[in-house]
mmCIF file of C-alpha atoms and ligand atoms in Angstrom:
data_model
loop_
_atom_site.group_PDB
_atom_site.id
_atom_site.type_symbol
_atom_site.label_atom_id
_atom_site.label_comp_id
_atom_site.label_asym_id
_atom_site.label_seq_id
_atom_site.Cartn_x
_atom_site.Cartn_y
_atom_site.Cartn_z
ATOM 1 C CA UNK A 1 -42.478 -132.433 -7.304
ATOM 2 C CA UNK A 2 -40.000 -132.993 -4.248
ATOM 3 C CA UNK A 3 -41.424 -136.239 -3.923
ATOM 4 C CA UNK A 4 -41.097 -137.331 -7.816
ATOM 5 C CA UNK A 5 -37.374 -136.038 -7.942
ATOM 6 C CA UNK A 6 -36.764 -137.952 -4.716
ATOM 7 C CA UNK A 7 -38.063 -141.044 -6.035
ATOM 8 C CA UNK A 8 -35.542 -139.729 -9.405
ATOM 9 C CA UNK A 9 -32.384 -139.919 -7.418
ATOM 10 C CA UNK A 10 -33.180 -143.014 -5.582
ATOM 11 C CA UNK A 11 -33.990 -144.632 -8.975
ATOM 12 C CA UNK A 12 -30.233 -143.223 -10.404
ATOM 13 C CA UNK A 13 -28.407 -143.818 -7.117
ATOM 14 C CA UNK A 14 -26.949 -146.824 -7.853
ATOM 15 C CA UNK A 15 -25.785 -145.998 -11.574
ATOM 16 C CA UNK A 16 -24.265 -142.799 -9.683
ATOM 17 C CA UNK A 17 -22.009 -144.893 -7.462
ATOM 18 C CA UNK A 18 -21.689 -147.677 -10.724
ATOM 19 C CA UNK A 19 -19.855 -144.582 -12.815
ATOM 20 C CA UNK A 20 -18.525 -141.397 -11.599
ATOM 21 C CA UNK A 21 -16.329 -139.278 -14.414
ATOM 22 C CA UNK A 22 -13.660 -140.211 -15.887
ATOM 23 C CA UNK A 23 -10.551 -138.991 -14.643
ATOM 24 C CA UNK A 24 -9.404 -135.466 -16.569
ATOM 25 C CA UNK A 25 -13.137 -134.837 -17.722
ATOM 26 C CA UNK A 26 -12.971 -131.270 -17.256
ATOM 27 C CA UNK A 27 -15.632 -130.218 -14.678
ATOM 28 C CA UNK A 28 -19.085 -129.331 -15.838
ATOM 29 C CA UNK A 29 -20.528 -126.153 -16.152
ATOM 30 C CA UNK A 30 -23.227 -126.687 -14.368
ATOM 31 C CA UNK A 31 -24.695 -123.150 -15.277
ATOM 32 C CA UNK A 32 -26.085 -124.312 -18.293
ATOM 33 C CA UNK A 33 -28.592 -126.920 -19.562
ATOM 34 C CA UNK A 34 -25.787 -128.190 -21.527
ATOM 35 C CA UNK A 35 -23.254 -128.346 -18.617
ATOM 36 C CA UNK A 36 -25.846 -129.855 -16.397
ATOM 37 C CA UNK A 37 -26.719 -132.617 -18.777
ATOM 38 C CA UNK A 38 -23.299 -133.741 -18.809
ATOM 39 C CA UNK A 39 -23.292 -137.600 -17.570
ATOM 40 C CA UNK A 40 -26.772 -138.156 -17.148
ATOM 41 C CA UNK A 41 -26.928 -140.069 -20.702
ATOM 42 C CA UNK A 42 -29.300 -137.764 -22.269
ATOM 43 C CA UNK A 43 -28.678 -134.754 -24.924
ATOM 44 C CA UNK A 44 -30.422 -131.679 -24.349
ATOM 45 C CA UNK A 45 -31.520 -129.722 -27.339
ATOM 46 C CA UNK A 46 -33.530 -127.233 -28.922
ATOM 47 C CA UNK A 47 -35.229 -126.209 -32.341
ATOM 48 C CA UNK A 48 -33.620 -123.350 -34.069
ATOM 49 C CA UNK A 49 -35.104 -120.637 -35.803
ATOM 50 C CA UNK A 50 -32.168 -120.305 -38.460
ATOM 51 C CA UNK A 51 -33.399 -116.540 -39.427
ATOM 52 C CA UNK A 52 -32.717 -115.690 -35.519
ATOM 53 C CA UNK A 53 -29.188 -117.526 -35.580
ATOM 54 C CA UNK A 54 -28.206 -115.517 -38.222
ATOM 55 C CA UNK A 55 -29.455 -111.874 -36.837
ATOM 56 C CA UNK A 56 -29.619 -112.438 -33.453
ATOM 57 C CA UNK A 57 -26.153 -112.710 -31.381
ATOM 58 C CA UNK A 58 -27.941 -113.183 -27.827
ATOM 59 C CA UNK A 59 -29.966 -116.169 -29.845
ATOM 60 C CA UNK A 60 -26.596 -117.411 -31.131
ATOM 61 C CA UNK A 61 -24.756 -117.306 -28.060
ATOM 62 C CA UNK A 62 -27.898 -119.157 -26.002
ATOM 63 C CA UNK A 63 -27.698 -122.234 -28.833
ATOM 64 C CA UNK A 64 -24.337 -122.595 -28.981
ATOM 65 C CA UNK A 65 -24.290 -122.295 -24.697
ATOM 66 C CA UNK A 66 -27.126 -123.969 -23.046
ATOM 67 C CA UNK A 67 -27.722 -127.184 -26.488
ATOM 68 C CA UNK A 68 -25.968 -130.306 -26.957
ATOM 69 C CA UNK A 69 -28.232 -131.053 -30.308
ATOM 70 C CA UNK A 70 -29.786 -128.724 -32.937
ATOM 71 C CA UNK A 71 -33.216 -129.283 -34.886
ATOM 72 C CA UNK A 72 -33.734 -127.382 -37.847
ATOM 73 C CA UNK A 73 -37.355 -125.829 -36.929
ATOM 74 C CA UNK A 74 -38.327 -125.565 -40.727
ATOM 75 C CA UNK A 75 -35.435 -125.776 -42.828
ATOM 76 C CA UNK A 76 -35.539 -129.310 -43.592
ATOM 77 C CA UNK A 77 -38.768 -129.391 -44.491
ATOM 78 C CA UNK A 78 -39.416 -130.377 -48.291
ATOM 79 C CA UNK A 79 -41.321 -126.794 -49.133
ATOM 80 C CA UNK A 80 -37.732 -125.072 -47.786
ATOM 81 C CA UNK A 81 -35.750 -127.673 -49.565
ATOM 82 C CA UNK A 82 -37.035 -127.755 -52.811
ATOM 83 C CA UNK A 83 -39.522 -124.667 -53.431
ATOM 84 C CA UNK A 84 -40.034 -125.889 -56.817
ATOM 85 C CA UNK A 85 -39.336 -129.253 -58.450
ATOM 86 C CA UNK A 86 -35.840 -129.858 -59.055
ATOM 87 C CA UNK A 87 -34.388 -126.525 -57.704
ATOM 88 C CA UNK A 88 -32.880 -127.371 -54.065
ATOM 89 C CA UNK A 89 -31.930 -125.040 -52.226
ATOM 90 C CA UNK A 90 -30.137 -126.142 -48.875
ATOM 91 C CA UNK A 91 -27.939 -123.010 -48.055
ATOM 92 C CA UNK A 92 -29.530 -122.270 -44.995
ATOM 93 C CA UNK A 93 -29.619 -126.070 -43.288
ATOM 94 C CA UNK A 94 -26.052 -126.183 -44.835
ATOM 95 C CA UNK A 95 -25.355 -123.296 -41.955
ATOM 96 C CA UNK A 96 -27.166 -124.662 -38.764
ATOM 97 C CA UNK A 97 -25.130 -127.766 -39.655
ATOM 98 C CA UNK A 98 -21.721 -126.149 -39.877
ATOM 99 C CA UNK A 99 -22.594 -124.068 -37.065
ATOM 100 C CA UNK A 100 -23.680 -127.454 -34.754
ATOM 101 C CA UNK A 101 -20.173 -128.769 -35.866
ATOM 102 C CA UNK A 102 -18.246 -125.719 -34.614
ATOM 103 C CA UNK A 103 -20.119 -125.647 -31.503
ATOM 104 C CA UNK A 104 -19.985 -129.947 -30.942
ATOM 105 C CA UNK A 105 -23.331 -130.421 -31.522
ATOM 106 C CA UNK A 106 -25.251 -133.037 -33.233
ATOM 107 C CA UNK A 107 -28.085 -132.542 -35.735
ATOM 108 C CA UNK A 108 -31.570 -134.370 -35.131
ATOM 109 C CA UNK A 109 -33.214 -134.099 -38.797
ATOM 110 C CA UNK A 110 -36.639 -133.340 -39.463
ATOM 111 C CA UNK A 111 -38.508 -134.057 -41.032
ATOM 112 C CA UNK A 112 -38.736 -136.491 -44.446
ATOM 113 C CA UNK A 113 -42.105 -137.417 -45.050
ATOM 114 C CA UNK A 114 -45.351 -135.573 -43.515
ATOM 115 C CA UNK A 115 -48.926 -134.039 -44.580
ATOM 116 C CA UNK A 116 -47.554 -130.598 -43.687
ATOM 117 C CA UNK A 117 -45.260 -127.966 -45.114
ATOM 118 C CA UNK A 118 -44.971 -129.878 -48.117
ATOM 119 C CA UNK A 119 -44.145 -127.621 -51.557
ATOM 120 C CA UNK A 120 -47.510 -126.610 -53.492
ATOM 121 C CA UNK A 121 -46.047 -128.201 -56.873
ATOM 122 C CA UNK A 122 -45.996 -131.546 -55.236
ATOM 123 C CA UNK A 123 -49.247 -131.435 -53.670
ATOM 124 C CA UNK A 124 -51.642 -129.515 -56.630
ATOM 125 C CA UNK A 125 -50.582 -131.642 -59.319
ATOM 126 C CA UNK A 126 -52.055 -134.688 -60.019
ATOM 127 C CA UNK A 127 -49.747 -137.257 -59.828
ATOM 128 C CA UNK A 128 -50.398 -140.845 -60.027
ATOM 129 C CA UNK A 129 -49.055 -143.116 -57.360
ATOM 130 C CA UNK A 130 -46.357 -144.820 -59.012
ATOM 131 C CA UNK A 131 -44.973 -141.014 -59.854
ATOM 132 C CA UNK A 132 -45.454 -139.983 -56.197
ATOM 133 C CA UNK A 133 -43.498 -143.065 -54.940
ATOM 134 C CA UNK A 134 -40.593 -142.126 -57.124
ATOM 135 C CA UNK A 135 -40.533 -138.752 -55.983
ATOM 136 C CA UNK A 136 -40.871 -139.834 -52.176
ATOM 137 C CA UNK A 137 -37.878 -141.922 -53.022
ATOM 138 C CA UNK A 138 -35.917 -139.643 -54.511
ATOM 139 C CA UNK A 139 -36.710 -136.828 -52.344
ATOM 140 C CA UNK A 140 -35.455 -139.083 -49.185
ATOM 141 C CA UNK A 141 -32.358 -140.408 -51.275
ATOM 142 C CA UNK A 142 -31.180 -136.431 -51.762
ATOM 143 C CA UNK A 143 -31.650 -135.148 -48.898
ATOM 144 C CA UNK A 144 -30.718 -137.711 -46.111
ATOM 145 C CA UNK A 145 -27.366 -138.182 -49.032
ATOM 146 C CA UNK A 146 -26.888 -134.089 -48.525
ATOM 147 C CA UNK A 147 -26.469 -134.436 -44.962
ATOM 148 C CA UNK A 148 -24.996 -138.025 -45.039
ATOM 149 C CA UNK A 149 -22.465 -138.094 -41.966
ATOM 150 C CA UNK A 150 -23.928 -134.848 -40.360
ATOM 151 C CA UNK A 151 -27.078 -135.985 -39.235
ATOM 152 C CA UNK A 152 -27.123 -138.064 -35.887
ATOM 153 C CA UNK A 153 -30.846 -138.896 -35.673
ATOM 154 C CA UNK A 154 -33.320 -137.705 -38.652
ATOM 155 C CA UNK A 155 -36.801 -137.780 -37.826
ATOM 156 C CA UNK A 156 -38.444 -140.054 -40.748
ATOM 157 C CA UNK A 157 -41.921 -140.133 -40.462
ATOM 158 C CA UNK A 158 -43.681 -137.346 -39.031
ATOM 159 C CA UNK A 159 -47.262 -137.622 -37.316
ATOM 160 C CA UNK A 160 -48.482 -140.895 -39.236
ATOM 161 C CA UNK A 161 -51.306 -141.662 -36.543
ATOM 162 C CA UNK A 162 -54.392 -140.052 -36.123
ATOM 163 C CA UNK A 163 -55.128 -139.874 -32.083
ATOM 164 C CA UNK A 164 -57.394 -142.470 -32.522
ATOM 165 C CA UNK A 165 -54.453 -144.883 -33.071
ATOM 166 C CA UNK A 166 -55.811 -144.983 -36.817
ATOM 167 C CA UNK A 167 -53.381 -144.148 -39.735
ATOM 168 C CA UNK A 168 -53.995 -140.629 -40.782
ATOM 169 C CA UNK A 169 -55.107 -139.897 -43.781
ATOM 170 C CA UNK A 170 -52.597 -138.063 -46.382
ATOM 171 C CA UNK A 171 -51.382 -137.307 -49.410
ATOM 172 C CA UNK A 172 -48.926 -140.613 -48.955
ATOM 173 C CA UNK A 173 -51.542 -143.160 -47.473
ATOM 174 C CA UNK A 174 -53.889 -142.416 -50.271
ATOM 175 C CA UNK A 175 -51.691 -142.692 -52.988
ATOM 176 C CA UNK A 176 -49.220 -145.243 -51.757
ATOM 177 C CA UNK A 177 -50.609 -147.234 -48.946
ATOM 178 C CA UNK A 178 -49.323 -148.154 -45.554
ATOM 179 C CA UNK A 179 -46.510 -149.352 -46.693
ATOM 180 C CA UNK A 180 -45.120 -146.128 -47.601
ATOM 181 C CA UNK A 181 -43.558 -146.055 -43.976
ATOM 182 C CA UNK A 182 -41.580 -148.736 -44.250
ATOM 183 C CA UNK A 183 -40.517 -147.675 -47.607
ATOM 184 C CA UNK A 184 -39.418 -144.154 -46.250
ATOM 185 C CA UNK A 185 -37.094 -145.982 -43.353
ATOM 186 C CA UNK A 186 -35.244 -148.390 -46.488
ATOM 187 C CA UNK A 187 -34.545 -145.253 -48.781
ATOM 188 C CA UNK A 188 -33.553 -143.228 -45.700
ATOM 189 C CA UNK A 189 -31.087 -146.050 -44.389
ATOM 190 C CA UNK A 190 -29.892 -146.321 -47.827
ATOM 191 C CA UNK A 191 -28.669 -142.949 -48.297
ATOM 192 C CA UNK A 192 -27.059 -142.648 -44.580
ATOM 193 C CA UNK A 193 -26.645 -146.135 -43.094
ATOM 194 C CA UNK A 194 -25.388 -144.593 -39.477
ATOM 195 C CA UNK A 195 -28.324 -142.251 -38.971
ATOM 196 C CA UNK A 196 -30.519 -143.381 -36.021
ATOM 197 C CA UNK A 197 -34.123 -143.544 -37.901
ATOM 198 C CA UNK A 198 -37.012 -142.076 -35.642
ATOM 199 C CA UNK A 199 -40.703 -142.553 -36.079
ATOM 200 C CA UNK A 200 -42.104 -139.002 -34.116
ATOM 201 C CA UNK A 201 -45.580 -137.567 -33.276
ATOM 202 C CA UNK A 202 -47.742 -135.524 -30.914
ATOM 203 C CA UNK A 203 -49.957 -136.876 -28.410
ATOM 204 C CA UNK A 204 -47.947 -139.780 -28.125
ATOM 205 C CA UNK A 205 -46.401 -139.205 -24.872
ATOM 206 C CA UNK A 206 -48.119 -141.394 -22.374
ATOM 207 C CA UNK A 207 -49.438 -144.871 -22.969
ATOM 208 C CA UNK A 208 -53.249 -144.426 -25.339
ATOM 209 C CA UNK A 209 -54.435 -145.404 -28.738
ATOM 210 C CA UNK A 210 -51.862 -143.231 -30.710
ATOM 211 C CA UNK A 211 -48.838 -144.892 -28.586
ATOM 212 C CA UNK A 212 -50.412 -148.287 -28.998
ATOM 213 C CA UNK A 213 -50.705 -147.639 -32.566
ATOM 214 C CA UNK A 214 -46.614 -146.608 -32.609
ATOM 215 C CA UNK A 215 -45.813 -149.767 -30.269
ATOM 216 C CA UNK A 216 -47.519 -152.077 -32.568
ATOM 217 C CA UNK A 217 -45.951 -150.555 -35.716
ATOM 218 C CA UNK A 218 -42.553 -150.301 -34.805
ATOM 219 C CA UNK A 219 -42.944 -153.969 -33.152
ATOM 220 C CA UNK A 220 -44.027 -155.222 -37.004
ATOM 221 C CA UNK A 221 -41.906 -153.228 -38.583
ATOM 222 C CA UNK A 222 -38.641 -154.393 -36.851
ATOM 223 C CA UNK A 223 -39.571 -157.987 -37.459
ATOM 224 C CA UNK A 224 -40.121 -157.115 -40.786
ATOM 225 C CA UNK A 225 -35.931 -155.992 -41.001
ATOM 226 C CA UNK A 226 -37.112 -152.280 -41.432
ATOM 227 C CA UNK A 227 -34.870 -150.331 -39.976
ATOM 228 C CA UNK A 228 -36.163 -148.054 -37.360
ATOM 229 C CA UNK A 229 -33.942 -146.671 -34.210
ATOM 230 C CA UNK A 230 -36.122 -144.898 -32.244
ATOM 231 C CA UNK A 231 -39.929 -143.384 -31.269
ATOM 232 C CA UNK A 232 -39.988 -139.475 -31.043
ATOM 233 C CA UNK A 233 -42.462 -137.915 -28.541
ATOM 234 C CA UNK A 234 -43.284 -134.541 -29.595
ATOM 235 C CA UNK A 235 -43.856 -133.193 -26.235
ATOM 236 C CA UNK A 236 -46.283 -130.107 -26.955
ATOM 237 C CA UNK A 237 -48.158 -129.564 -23.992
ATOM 238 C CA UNK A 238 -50.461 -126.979 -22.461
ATOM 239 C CA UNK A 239 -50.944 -125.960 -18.432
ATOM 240 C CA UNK A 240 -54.532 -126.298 -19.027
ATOM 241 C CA UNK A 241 -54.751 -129.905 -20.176
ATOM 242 C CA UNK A 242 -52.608 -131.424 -17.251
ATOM 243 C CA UNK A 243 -49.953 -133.558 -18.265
ATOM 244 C CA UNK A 244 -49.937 -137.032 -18.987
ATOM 245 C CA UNK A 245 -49.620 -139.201 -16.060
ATOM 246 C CA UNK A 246 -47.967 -142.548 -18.088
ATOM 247 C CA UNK A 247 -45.477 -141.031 -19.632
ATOM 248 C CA UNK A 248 -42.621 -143.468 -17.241
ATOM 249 C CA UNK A 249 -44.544 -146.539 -18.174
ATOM 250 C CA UNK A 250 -44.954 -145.335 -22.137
ATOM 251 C CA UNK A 251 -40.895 -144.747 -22.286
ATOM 252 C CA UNK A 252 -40.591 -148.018 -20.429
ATOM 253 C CA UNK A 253 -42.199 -150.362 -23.065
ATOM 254 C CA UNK A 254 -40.283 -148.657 -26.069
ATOM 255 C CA UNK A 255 -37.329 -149.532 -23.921
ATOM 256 C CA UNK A 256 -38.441 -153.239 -23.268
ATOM 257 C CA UNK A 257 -39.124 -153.106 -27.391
ATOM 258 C CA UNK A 258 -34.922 -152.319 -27.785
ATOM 259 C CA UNK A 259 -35.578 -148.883 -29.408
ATOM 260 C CA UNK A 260 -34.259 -145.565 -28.355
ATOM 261 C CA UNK A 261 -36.913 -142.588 -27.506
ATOM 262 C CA UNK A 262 -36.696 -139.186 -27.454
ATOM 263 C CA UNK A 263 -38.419 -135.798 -26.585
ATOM 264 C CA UNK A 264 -38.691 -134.078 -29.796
ATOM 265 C CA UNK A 265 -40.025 -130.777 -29.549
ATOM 266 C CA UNK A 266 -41.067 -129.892 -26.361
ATOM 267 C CA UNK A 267 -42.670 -126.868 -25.199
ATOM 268 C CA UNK A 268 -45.955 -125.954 -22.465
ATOM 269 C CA UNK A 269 -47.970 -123.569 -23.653
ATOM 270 C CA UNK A 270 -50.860 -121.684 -21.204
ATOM 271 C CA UNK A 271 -53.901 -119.336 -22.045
ATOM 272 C CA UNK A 272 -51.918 -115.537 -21.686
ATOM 273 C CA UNK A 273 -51.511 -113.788 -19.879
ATOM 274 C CA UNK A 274 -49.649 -116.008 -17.496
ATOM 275 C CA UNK A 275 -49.704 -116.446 -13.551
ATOM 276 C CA UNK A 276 -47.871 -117.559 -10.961
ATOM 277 C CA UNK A 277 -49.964 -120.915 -11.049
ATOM 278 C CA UNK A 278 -49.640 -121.188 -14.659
ATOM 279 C CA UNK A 279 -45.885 -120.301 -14.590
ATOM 280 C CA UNK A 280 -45.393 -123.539 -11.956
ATOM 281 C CA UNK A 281 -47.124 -126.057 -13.618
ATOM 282 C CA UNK A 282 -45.236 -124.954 -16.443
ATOM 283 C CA UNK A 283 -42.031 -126.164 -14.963
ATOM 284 C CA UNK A 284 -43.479 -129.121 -13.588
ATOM 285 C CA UNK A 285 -44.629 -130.405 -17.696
ATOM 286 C CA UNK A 286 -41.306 -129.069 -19.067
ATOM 287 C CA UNK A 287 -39.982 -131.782 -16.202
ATOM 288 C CA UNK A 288 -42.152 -134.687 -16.075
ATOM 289 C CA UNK A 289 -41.200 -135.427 -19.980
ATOM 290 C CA UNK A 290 -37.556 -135.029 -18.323
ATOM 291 C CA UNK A 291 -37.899 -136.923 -15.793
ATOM 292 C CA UNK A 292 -39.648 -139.735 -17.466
ATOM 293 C CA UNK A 293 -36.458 -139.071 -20.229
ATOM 294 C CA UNK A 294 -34.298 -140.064 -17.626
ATOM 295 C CA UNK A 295 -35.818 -142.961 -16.021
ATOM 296 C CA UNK A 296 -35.927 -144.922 -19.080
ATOM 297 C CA UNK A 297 -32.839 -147.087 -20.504
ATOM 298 C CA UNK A 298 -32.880 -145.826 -23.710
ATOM 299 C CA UNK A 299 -33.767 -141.991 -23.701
ATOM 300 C CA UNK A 300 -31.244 -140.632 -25.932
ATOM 301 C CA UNK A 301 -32.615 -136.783 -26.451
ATOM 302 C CA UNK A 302 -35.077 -133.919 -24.960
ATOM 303 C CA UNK A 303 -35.092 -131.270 -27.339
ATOM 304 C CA UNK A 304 -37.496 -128.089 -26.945
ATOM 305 C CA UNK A 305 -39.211 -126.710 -29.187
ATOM 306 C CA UNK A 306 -37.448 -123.376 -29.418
ATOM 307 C CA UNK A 307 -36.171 -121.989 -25.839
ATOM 308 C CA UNK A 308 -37.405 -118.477 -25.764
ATOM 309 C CA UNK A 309 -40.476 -116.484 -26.355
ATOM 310 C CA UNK A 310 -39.317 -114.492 -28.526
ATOM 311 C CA UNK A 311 -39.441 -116.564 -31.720
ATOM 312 C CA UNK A 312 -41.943 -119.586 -30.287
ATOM 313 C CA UNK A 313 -44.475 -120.914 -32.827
ATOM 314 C CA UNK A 314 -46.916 -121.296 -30.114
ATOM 315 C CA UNK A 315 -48.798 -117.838 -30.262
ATOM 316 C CA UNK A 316 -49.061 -118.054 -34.048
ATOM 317 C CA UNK A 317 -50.740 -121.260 -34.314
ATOM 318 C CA UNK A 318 -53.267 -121.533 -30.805
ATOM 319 C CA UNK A 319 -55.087 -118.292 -30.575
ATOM 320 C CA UNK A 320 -54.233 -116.765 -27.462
ATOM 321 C CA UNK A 321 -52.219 -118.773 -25.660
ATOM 322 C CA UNK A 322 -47.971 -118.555 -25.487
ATOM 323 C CA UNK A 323 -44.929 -117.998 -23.014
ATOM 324 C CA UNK A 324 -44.264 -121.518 -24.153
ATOM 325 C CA UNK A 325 -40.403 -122.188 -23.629
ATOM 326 C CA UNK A 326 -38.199 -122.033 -20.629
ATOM 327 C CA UNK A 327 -36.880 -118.826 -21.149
ATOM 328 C CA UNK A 328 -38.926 -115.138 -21.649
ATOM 329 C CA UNK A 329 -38.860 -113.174 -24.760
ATOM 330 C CA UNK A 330 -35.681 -111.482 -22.782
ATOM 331 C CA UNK A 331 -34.075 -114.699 -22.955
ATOM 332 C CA UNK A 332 -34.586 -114.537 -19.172
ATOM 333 C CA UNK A 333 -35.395 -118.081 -17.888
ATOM 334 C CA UNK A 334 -38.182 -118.989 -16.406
ATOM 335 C CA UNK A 335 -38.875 -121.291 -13.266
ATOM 336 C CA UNK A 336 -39.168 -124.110 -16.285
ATOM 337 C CA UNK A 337 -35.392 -123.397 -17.133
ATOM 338 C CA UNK A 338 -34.757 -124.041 -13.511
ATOM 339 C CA UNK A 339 -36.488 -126.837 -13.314
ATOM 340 C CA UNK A 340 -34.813 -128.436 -16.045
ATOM 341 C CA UNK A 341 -31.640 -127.632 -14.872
ATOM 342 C CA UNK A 342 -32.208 -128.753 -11.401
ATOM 343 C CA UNK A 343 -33.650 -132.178 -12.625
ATOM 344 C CA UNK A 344 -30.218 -132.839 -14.949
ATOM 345 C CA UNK A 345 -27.563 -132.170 -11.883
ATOM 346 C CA UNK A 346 -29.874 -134.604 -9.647
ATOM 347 C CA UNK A 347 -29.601 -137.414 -12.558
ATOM 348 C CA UNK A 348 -26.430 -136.223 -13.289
ATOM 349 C CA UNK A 349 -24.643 -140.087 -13.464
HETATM 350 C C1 XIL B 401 -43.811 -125.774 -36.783
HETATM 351 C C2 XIL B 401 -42.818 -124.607 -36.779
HETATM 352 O O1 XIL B 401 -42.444 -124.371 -35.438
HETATM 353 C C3 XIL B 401 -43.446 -123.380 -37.388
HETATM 354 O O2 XIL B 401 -42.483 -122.337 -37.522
HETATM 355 C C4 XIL B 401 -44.028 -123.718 -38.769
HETATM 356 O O3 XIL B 401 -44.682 -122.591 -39.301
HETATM 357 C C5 XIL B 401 -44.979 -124.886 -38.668
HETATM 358 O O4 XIL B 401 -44.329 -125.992 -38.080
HETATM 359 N N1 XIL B 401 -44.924 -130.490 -35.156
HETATM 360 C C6 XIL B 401 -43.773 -130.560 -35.908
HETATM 361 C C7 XIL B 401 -43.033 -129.319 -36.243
HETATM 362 O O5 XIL B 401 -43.310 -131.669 -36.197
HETATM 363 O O6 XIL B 401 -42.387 -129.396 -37.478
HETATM 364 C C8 XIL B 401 -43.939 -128.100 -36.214
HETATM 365 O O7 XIL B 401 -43.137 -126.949 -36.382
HETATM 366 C C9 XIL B 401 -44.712 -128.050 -34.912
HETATM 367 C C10 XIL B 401 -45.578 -129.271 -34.759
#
């Protein structure tokens, strides 16, 4: 750790001396995640759980605090948006993105075309391909044209690959082909031409077949004229698999390939209860994704998914494991917090 962060602030000395702030830039609060992210290039955000913004004023004060970018955790999704076919309903994404404009924030959009959470009607009935492809289309069309102007970065195409570097196989592939990627990145640019369009997946992070596969895409598909911005790394991680050791390199190429990257959704999960151990290699995945976020040119987010135990997905979906995010289920942080912060202020440029 000491030695990585050294080897962090040698990297970053020189664009520290190259640009110091601007003078009148109010001094940064460098209490908070937010505060300490100031200068260093990167936004730091988190998922929100839009039922908890509403009820929970701790919850509410924490986002609007510690994040410089929002992600709607599920109210984006089609199912949310449009529960059955034609009725939308987008009160509540309407209010995370009126609440990131009050509070300065920017909205990362997710997500516009994936095998999951899609609405039963779309996926029971049999619809033929050319039917599907229209209502892909128009699906994209309405909702990146809802949002059009509030969304900064909208996460596309969700979790395309298989691990094996192999296009997984969905509902869209089947029906539509391979080129229904490239389709969804025309129809999304259409409907908000200033959105930053990101490709985004799990297992992704460090350099393998699945972030081969998204290298070689995005390579074709940019000298094709399709408009994608950017290659989201989900970042879900667990103590017990170690971390991924090529995650500088990985960030590196997309850089050298003149797209942004971003950390998507990260959190570190561990088999409960946790330990001391546990609790330290925690901090140390939450900040090699950071880290590795900051060493590359064009790292333009690190967004986690959800910063506090008390509403993570984690212990829901992986039977017993949890205490995922940086912060407890008292909102108290963790060393990960700590170790976030800390490796911001050192980058800090
Ligand atoms: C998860 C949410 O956190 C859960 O609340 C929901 O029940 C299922 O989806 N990859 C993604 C996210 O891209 O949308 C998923 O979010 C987590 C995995």
């Amino acid at each position: 750790m000491r030695t990585a962060l050294t080897g962090l602030a040698f990297a970053l000395a020189a664009v520290t001396l190259a640009a110091g702030p601007a003078a009148g830039t109010p001094p940064p609060d460098d209490d908070t995640l937010r505060g300490a992210a100031r200068g260093t290039g990167i936004r730091i955000g988190t998922a929100v759980d839009t039922d908890a913004l509403a009820a929970d004023v701790p919850y509410r004060e924490a986002v609007a605090r510690e994040f410089d970018t929002v992600t709607p955790e599920n109210v984006m999704k089609w199912q949310l948006v449009e529960p059955q076919q034609g009725v939308f309903d987008w009160a509540a994404a309407d209010r995370l993105v009126d609440f990131a404009r009050a509070n300065g924030q920017a909205v990362r959009g997710h997500t516009l075309v994936w095998h999951s959470q899609n609405p039963s009607w779309l996926t029971e009935d049999a619809f033929t391909p050319a039917e599907l492809r229209e209502l892909l289309r128009q699906h994209i069309l309405a909702e990146v044209g809802h949002f059009k102007g509030r969304i900064w970065a909208w996460d596309v195409a969700n979790e395309v690959f298989n691990d094996d570097g192999t296009l997984r196989d969905t509902l869209w592939l089947r029906a539509l082909g391979p080129g229904y990627i490239a389709d969804a990145f025309r129809w999304a640019h259409q409907a908000d031409p200033k959105a930053a369009l990101f490709l985004n997946d799990y297992n992704n992070e460090g350099v393998n077949a699945k972030s081969d596969a998204y290298y070689a895409l995005i390579k074709q598909l940019r000298s094709a004229g399709v408009p994608v911005d950017g290659y989201g790394m989900q970042g879900h991680l667990g103590v017990q698999y170690g971390f991924p050791d090529t995650v500088v390199e990985n960030v590196r190429r997309f850089d050298a390939l003149g797209v942004q990257t971003a950390f998507t959704e990260v959190d570190v999960r561990m088999v409960l209860p946790p330990d001391v151990a546990k609790v330290r290699a925690q901090a140390e995945g939450f900040s090699t994704l950071l880290r590795a976020c900051l060493l590359a040119k064009h790292c333009v987010s690190y967004t986690v998914w959800g910063f506090t135990d008390r509403y993570s997905w984690v212990p829901g979906f992986f039977d017993g494991q949890g205490s995922a995010t940086p912060t407890d289920e008292n909102l108290q942080p963790k060393p990960a917090y700590y170790a976030l912060r800390d490796t911001l202020l050192i980058a800090r440029r």
